PDB file of C-alpha atoms in Angstrom:
ATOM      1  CA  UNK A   1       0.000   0.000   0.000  1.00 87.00           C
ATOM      2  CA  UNK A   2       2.687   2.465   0.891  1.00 90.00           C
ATOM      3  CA  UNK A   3       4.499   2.064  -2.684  1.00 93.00           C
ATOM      4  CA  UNK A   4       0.807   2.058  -4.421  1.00 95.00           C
ATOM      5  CA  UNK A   5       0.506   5.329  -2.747  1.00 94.00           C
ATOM      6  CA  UNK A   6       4.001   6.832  -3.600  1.00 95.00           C
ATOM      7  CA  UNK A   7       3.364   6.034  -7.108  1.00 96.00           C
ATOM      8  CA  UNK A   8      -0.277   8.087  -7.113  1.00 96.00           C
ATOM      9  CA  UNK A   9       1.981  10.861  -5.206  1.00 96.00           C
ATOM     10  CA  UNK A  10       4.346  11.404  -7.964  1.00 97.00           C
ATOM     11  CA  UNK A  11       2.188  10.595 -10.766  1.00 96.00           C
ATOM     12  CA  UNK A  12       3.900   7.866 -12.171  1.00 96.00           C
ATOM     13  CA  UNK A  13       0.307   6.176 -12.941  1.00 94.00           C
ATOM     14  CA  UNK A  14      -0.776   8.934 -15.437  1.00 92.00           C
ATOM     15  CA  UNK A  15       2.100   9.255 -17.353  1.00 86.00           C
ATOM     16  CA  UNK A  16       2.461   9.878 -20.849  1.00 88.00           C
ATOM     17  CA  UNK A  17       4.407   7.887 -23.511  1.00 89.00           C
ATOM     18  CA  UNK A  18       7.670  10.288 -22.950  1.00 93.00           C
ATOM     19  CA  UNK A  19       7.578  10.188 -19.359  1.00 96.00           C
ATOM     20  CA  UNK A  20      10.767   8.283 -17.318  1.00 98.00           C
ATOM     21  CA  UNK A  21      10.869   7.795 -13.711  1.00 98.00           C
ATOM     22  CA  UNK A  22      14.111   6.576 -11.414  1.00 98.00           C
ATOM     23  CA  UNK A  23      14.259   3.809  -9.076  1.00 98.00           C
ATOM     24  CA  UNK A  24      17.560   4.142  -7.551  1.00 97.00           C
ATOM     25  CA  UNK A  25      17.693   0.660  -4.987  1.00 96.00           C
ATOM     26  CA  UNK A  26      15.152  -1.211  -6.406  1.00 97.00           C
ATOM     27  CA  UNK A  27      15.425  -4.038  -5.007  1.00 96.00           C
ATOM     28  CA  UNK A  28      12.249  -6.599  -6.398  1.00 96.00           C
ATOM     29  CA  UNK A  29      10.945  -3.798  -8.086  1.00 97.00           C
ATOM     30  CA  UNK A  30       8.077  -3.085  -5.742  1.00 96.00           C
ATOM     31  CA  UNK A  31       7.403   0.613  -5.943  1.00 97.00           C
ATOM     32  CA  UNK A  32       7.212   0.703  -9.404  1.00 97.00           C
ATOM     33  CA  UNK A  33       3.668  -0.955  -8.932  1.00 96.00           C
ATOM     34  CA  UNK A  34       1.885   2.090  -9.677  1.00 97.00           C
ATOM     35  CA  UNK A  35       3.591   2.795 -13.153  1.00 96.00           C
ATOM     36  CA  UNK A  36       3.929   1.437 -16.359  1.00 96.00           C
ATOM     37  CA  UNK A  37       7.617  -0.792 -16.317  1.00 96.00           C
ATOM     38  CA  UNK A  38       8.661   0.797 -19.340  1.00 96.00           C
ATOM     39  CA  UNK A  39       9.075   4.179 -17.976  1.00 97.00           C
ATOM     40  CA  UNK A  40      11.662   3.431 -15.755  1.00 98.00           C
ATOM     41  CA  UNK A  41      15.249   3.316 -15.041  1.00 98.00           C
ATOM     42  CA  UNK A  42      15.666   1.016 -12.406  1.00 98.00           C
ATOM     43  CA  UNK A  43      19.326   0.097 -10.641  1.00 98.00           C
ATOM     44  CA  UNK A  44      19.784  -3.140  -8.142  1.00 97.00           C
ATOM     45  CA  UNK A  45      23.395  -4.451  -7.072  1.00 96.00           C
ATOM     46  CA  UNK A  46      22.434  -7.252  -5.604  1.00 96.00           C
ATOM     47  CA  UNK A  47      22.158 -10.433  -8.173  1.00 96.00           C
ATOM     48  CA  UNK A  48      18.726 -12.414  -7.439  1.00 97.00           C
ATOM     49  CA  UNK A  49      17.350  -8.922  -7.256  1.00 97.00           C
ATOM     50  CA  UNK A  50      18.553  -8.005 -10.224  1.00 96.00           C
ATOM     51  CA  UNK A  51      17.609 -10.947 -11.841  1.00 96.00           C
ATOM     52  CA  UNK A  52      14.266 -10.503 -10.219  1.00 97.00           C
ATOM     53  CA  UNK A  53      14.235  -7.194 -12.254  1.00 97.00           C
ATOM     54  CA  UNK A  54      15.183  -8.816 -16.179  1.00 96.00           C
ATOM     55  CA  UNK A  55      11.584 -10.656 -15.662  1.00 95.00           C
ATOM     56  CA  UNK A  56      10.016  -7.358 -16.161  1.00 95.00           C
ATOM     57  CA  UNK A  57      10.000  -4.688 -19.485  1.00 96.00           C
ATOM     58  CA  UNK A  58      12.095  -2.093 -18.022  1.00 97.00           C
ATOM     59  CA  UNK A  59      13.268   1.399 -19.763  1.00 97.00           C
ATOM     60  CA  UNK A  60      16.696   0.149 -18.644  1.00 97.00           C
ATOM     61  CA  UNK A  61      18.359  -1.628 -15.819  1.00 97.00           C
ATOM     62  CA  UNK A  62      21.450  -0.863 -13.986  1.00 97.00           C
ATOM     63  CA  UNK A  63      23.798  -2.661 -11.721  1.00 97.00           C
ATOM     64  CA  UNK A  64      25.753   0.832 -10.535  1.00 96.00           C
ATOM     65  CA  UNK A  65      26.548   1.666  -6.483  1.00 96.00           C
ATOM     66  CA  UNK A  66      24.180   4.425  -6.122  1.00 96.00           C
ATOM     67  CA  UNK A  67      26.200   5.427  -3.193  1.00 94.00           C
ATOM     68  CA  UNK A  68      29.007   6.863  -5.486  1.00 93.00           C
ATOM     69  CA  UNK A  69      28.785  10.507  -6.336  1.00 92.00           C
ATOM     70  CA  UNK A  70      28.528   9.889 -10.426  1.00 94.00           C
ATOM     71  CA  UNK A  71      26.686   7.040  -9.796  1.00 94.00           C
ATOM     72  CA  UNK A  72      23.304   9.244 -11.817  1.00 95.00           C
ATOM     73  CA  UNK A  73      25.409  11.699 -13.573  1.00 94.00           C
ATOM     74  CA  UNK A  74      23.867  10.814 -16.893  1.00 95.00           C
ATOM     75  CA  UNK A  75      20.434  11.338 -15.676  1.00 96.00           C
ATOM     76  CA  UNK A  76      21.223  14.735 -14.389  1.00 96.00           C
ATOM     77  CA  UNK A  77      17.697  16.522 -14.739  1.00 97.00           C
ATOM     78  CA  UNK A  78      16.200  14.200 -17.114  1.00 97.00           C
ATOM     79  CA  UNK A  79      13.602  12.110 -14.485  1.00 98.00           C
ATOM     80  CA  UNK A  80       9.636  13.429 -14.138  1.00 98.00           C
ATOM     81  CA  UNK A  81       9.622  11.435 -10.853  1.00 97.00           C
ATOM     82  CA  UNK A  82      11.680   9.228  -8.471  1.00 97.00           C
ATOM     83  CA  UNK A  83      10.405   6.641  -6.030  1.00 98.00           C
ATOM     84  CA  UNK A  84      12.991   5.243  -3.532  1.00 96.00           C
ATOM     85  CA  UNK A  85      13.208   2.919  -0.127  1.00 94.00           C
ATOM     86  CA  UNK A  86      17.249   2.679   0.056  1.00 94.00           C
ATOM     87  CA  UNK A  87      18.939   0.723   2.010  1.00 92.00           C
ATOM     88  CA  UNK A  88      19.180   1.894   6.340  1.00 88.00           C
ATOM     89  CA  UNK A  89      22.432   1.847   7.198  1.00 90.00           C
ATOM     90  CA  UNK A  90      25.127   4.254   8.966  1.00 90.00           C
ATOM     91  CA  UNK A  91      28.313   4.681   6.234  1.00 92.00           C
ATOM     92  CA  UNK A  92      31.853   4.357   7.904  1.00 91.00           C
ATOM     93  CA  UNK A  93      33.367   7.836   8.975  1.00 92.00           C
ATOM     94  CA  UNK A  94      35.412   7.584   6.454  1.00 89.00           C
ATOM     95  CA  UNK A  95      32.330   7.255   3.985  1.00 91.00           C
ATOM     96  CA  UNK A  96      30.607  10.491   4.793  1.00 92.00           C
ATOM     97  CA  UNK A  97      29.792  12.557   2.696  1.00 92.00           C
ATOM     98  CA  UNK A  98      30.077  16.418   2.631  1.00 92.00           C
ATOM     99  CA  UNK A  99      27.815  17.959   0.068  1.00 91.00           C
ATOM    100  CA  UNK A 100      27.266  21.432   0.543  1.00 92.00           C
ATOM    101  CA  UNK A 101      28.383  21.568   3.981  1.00 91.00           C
ATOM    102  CA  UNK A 102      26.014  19.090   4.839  1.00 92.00           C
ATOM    103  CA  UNK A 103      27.738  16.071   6.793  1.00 93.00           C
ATOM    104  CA  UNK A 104      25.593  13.034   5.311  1.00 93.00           C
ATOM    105  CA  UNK A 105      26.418   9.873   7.940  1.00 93.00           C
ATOM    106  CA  UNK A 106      24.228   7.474   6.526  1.00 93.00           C
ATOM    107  CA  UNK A 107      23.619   5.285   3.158  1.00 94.00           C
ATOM    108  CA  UNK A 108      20.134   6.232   2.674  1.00 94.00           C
ATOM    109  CA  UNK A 109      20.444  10.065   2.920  1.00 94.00           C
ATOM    110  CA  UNK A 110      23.574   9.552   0.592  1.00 95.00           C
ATOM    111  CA  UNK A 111      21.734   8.060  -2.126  1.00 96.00           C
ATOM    112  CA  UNK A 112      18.677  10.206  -1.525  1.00 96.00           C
ATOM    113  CA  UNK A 113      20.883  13.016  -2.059  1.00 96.00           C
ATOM    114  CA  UNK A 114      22.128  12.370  -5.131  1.00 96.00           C
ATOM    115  CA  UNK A 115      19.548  10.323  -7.114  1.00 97.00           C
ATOM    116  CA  UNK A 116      17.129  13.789  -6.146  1.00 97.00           C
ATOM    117  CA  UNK A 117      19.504  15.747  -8.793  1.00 96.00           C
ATOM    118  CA  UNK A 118      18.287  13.392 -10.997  1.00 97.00           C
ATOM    119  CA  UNK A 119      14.695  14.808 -10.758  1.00 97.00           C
ATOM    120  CA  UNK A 120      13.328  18.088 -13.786  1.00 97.00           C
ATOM    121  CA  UNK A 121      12.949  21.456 -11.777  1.00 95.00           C
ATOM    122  CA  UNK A 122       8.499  20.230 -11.728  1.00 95.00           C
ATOM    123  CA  UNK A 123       9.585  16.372 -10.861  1.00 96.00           C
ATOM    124  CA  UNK A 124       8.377  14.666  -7.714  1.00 97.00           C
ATOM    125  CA  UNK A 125      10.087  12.411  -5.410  1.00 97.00           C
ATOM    126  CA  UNK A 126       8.913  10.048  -2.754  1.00 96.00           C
ATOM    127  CA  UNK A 127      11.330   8.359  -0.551  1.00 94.00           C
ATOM    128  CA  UNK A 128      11.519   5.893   2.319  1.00 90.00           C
ATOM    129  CA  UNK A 129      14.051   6.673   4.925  1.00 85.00           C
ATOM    130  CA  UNK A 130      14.849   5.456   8.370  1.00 71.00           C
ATOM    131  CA  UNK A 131      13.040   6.753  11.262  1.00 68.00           C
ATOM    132  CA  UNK A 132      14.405   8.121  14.091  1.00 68.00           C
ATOM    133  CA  UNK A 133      12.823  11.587  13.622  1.00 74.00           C
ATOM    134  CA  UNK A 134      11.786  13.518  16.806  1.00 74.00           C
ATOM    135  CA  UNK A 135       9.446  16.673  16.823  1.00 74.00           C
ATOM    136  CA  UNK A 136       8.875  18.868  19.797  1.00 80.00           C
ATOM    137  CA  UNK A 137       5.149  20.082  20.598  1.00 83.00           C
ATOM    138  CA  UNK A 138       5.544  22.333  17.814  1.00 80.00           C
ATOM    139  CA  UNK A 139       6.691  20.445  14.988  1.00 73.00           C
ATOM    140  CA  UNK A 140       9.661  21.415  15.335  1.00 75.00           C
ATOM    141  CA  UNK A 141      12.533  18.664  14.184  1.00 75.00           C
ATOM    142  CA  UNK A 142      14.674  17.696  17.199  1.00 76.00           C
ATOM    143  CA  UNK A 143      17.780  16.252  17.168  1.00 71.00           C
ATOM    144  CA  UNK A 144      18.245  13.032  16.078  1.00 74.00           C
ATOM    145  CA  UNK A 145      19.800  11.180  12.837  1.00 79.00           C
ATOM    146  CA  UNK A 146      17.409  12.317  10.285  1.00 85.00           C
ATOM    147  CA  UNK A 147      18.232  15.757  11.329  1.00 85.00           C
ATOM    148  CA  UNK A 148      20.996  17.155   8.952  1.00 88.00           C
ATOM    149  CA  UNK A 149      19.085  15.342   5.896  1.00 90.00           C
ATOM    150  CA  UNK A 150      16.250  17.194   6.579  1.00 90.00           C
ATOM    151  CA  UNK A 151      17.693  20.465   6.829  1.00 89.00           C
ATOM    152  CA  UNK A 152      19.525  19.746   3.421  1.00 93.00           C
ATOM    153  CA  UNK A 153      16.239  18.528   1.639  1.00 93.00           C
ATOM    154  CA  UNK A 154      14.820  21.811   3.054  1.00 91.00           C
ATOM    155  CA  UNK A 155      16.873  23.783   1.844  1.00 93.00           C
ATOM    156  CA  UNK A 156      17.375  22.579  -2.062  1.00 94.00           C
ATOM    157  CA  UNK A 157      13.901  21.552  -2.585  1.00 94.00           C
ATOM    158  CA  UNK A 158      10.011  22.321  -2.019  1.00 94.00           C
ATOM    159  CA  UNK A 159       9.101  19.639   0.390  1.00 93.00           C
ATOM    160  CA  UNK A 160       5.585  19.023   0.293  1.00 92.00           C
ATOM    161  CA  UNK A 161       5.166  16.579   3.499  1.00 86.00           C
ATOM    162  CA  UNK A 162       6.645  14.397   5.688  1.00 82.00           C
ATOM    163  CA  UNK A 163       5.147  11.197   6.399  1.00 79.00           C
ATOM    164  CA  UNK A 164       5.617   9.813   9.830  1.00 75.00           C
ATOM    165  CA  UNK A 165       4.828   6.199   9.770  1.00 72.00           C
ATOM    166  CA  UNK A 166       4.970   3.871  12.624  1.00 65.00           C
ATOM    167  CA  UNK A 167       7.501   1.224  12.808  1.00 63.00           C
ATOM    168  CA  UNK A 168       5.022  -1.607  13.615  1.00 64.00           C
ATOM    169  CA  UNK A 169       3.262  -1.001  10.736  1.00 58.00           C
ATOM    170  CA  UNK A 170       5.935  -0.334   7.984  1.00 56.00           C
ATOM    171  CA  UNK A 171       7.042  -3.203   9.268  1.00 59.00           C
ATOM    172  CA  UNK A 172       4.311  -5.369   8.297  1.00 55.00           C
ATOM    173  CA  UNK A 173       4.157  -4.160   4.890  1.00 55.00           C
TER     174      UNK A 173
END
C-alpha cells in the first residue's frame, strides 16, 4: 500500500508515452507498482534482485553503487519522478559525505541526495528513509539522525510533506 501510494503521489500512474521515472535501490521492483515498467530506469546491485528485475520490461536496468557521487550523472535533470526505499544503514566515517556543507552519515540520505539531482525542476520524489525523527510540541525537528538530511532537503527543494509512519506497521508491509 505504501508504494501504491508513492506512485499516485508522484504521478507515475498517469504518465504519458515520454515520461521516465528513477528507481535508484530497487530491489524486487516493488514501488514501481503504480507505473507502467517501461518508464523506468531502475538500478539493483544485488544479483537475485537483479535478476528478479530482467523478468520485467524495463526502460533500462542498472547494476551501478548508487552510493558513489557519479553514480546518476547521466540522468542529471532528465527524471519526471523518483520513487525510492534505500537501504538503512550508517556509512563508515570515512564514507561520509560532505555535500554542501552538509555532513551526510548514513547510506540512505547519501543516495537520496544524489539520485534527487536526478529529478526536472516540476519532478516529484517520494522516498523511504529510516526513522528516528523527533518533533517537539511544535513540529519542530529535534535532534536526532534524520536531522541534517532534513535540513539539506529543506533547503534545495520544495518539500511538500513528511510522512511519519509507525515502525510496527511499515514493518508489516
Amino acid at each position: 500500500p505504501i508504494a501504491f501510494l508513492m506512485g499516485i503521489y508522484t504521478c507515475i500512474h498517469q504518465a504519458g508515452h515520454s515520461a521516465r521515472f528513477l528507481e535508484p535501490s530497487a530491489g524486487n521492483g516493488l514501488l514501481t507498482i503504480a507505473g507502467k515498467p517501461e518508464h523506468f530506469i531502475v538500478n539493483e546491485l544485488d544479483e537475485i534482485r537483479w535478476s528478479n528485475l530482467l523478468r520485467e520490461d524495463y526502460l533500462s536496468l542498472w547494476q551501478k553503487d548508487a552510493s558513489r557521487p557519479d553514480c546518476f550523472q547521466a540522468l542529471s535533470q532528465q527524471m519526471d519522478a523518483l520513487v525510492m526505499n534505500p537501504p538503512f544503514a550508517a556509512l563508515a566515517q570515512q564514507e561520509y559525505q560532505n555535500i554542501e556543507g552538509y555532513v551526510l552519515k548514513d547510506l540512505d540520505h547519501l543516495m537520496a541526495v544524489l539520485a534527487l539531482d536526478c529529478l526536472k525542476a516540476d519532478g516529484k520524489a517520494a522516498i523511504i528513509i529510516g526513522g528516528h525523527t523527533a518533533y517537539d510540541a511544535m513540529g519542530r525537528i529535534q535532534a536526532g539522525k534524520n536531522r541534517i538530511f532534513l535540513n539539506y532537503l529543506y533547503s534545495h527543494y520544495f518539500v511538500e510533506d513528511i510522512i511519519n509512519i509507525k515502525g510496527d506497521l511499515y514493518s508489516r508491509m
